Short mmCIF file of C-alpha atoms in Angstrom, two decimals:
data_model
loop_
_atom_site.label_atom_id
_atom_site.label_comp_id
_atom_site.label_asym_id
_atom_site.label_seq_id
_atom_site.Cartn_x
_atom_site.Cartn_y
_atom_site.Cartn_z
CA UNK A 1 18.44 10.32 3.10
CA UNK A 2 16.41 8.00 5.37
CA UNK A 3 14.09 4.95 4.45
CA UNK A 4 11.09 7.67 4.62
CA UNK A 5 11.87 10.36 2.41
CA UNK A 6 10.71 8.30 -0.90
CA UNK A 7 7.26 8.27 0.78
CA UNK A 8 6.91 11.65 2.54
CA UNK A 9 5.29 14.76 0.08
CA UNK A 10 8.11 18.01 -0.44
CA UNK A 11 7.86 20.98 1.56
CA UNK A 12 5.39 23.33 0.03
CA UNK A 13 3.10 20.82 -1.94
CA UNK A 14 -0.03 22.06 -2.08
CA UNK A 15 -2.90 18.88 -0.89
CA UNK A 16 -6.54 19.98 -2.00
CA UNK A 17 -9.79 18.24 -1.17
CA UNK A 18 -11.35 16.81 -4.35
CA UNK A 19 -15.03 18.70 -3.23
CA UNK A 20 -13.20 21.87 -3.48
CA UNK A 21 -12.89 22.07 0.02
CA UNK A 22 -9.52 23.79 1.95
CA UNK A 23 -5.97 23.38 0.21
CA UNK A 24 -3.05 22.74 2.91
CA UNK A 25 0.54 23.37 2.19
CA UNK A 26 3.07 20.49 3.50
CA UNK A 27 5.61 22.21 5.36
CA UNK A 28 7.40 19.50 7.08
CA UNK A 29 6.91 15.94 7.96
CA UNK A 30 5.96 15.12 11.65
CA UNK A 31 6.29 11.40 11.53
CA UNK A 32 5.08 8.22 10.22
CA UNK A 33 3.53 5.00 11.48
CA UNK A 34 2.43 1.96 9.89
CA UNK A 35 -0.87 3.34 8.23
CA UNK A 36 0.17 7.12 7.31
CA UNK A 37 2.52 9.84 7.60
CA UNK A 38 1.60 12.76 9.77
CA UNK A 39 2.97 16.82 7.93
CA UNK A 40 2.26 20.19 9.55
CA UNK A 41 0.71 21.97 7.31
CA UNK A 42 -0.60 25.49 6.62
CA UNK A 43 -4.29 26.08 5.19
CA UNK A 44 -3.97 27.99 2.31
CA UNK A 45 -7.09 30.08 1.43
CA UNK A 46 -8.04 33.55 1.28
CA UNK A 47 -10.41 32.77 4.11
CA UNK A 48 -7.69 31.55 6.50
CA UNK A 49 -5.65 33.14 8.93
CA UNK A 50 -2.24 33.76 7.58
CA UNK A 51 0.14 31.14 8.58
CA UNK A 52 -2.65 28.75 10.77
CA UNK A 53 -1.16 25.20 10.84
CA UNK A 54 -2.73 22.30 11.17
CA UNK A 55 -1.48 18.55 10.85
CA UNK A 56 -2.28 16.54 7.84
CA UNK A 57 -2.53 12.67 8.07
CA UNK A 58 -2.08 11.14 4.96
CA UNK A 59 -2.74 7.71 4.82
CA UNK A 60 0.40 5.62 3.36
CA UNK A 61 0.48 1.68 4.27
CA UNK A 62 3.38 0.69 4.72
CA UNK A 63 4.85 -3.00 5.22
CA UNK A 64 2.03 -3.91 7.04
CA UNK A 65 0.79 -8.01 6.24
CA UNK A 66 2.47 -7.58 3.05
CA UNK A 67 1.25 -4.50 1.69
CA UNK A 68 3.00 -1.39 0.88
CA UNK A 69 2.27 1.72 -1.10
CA UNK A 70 4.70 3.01 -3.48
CA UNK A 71 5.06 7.30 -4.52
CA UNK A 72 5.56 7.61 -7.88
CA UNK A 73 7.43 10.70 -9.70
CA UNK A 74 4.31 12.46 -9.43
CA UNK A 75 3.84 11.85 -6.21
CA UNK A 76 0.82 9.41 -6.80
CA UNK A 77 0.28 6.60 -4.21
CA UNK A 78 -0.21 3.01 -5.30
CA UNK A 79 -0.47 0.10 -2.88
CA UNK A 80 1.54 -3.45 -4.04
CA UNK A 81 1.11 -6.59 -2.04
CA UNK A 82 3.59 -9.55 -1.16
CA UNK A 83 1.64 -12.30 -2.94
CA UNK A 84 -1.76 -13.04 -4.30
CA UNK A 85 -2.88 -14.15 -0.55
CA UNK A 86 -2.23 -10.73 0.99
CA UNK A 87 -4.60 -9.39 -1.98
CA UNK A 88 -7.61 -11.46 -0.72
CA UNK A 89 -7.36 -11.51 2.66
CA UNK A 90 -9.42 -9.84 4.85
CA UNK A 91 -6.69 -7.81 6.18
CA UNK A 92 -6.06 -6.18 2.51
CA UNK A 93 -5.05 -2.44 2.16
CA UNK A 94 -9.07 -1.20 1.38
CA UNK A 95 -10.37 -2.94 5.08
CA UNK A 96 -7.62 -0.68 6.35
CA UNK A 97 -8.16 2.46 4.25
CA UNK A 98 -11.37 2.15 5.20
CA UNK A 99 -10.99 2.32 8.81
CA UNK A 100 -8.44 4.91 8.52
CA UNK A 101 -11.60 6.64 6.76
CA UNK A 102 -13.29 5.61 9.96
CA UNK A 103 -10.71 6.60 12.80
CA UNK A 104 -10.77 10.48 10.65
CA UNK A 105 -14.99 10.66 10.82
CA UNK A 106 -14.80 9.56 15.04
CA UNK A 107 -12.07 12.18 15.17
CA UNK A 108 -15.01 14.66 14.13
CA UNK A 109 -17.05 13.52 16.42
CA UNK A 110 -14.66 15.39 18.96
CA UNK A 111 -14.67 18.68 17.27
CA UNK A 112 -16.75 20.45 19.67
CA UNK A 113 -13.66 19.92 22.39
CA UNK A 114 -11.66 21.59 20.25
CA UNK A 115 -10.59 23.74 23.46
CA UNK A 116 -9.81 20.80 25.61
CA UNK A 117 -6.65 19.48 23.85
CA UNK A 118 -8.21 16.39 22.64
CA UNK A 119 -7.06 15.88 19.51
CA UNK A 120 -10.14 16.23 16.67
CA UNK A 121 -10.45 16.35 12.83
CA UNK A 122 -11.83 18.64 10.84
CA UNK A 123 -12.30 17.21 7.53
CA UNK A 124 -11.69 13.62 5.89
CA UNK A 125 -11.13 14.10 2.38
CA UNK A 126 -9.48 12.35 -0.92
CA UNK A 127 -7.04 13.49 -3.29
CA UNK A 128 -6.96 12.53 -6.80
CA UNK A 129 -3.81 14.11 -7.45
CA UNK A 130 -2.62 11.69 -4.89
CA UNK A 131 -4.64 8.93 -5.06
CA UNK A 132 -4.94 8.54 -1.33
CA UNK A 133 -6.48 9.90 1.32
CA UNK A 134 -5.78 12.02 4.36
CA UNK A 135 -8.13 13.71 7.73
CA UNK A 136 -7.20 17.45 8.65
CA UNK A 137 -6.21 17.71 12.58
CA UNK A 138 -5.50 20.34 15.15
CA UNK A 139 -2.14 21.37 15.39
CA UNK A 140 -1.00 22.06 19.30
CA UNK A 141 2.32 23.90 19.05
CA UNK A 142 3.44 23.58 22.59
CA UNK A 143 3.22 19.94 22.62
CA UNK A 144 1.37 16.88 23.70
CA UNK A 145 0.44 16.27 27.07
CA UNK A 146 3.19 13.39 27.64
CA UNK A 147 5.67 16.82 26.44
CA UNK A 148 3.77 19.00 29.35
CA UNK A 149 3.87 16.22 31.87
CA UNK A 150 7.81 15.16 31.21
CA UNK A 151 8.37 19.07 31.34
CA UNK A 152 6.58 20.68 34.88
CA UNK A 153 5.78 17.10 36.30
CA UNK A 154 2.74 15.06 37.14
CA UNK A 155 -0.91 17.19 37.51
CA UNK A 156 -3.03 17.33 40.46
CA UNK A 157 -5.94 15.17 41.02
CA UNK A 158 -7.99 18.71 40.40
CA UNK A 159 -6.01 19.54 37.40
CA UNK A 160 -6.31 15.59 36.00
CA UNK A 161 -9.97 15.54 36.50
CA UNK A 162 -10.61 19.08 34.47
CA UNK A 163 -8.30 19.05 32.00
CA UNK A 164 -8.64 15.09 31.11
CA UNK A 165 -11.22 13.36 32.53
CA UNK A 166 -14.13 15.81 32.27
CA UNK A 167 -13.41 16.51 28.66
CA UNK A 168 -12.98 12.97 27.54
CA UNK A 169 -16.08 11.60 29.29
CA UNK A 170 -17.78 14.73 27.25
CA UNK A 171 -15.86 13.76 24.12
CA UNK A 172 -16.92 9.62 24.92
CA UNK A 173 -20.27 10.53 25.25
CA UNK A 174 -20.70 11.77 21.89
CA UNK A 175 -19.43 8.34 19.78
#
């Protein structure tokens, strides 16, 4: 078992938005970083197409200017600090869950791309089962663009310009 596991939800818990939005099933952890863990997930309503996935980016601080969240049993997220200084700095957990909150709602912002590859969200919701909370992302399955570019090679100046540029000035323009 590695250093993550403690943190990272089980395959096939269920993650439902306290508004009684969409419920997404974890069904395997992507990575981590120092502000959240990233699952593919699978929406999980009678309005959804079977089996679409999505990725699920819960935020879970960890180590970061002396904070760290800790999963109980119940797989409830609780946030400790390194001393009474790292509690009333500015730099605290909440300035950071709240710009995770943040990074989510500009993610929306690119929604209408959704064709372009640029990565949007769909939702930024909290749990209370959970205590935390997480923004609802497109899933590519082939890849990112580093995996297409490492695979067939650099694009053309054409193909860089359409398939980058122009969509990413469009998606700029909108914040």
């Amino acid at each position: 078992e590695n250093e993550l596991s403690s943190y990272v939800l089980p395959n096939g818990f269920p993650v439902r938005d306290n508004e009684g939005g969409d419920t997404y099933r974890i069904k395997k952890c992507l990575g981590q970083g120092g502000f959240g863990i990233s699952y593919l997930a699978e929406i999980d309503n009678d309005w959804a197409e079977e089996g679409q996935e999505v990725v699920l980016k819960e935020y879970v601080a960890r180590g970061f200017r002396g904070q760290e969240s800790v999963r109980d049993e119940n797989y409830r997220v609780s946030l400790t600090f390194g001393s009474l200084e790292d509690v009333t700095s500015e730099s605290n957990t909440f300035v950071y869950l709240v710009k995770f909150i943040e990074e989510g709602q500009v993610m929306r912002a690119f929604r209408k791309y959704r064709g372009s590859r640029i990565r949007s969200a769909s939702e930024v919701f909290m749990n209370s089962r959970t205590n935390t909370c997480y923004y609802v992302m497109d899933y590519f399955p082939k890849g990112t663009l580093e995996d297409e570019l490492h695979e067939r090679g650099e694009l053309s100046e054409v193909e860089a310009i359409e398939r980058i540029m122009i969509p990413l000035a469009r998606a700029l323009k909108t914040m």
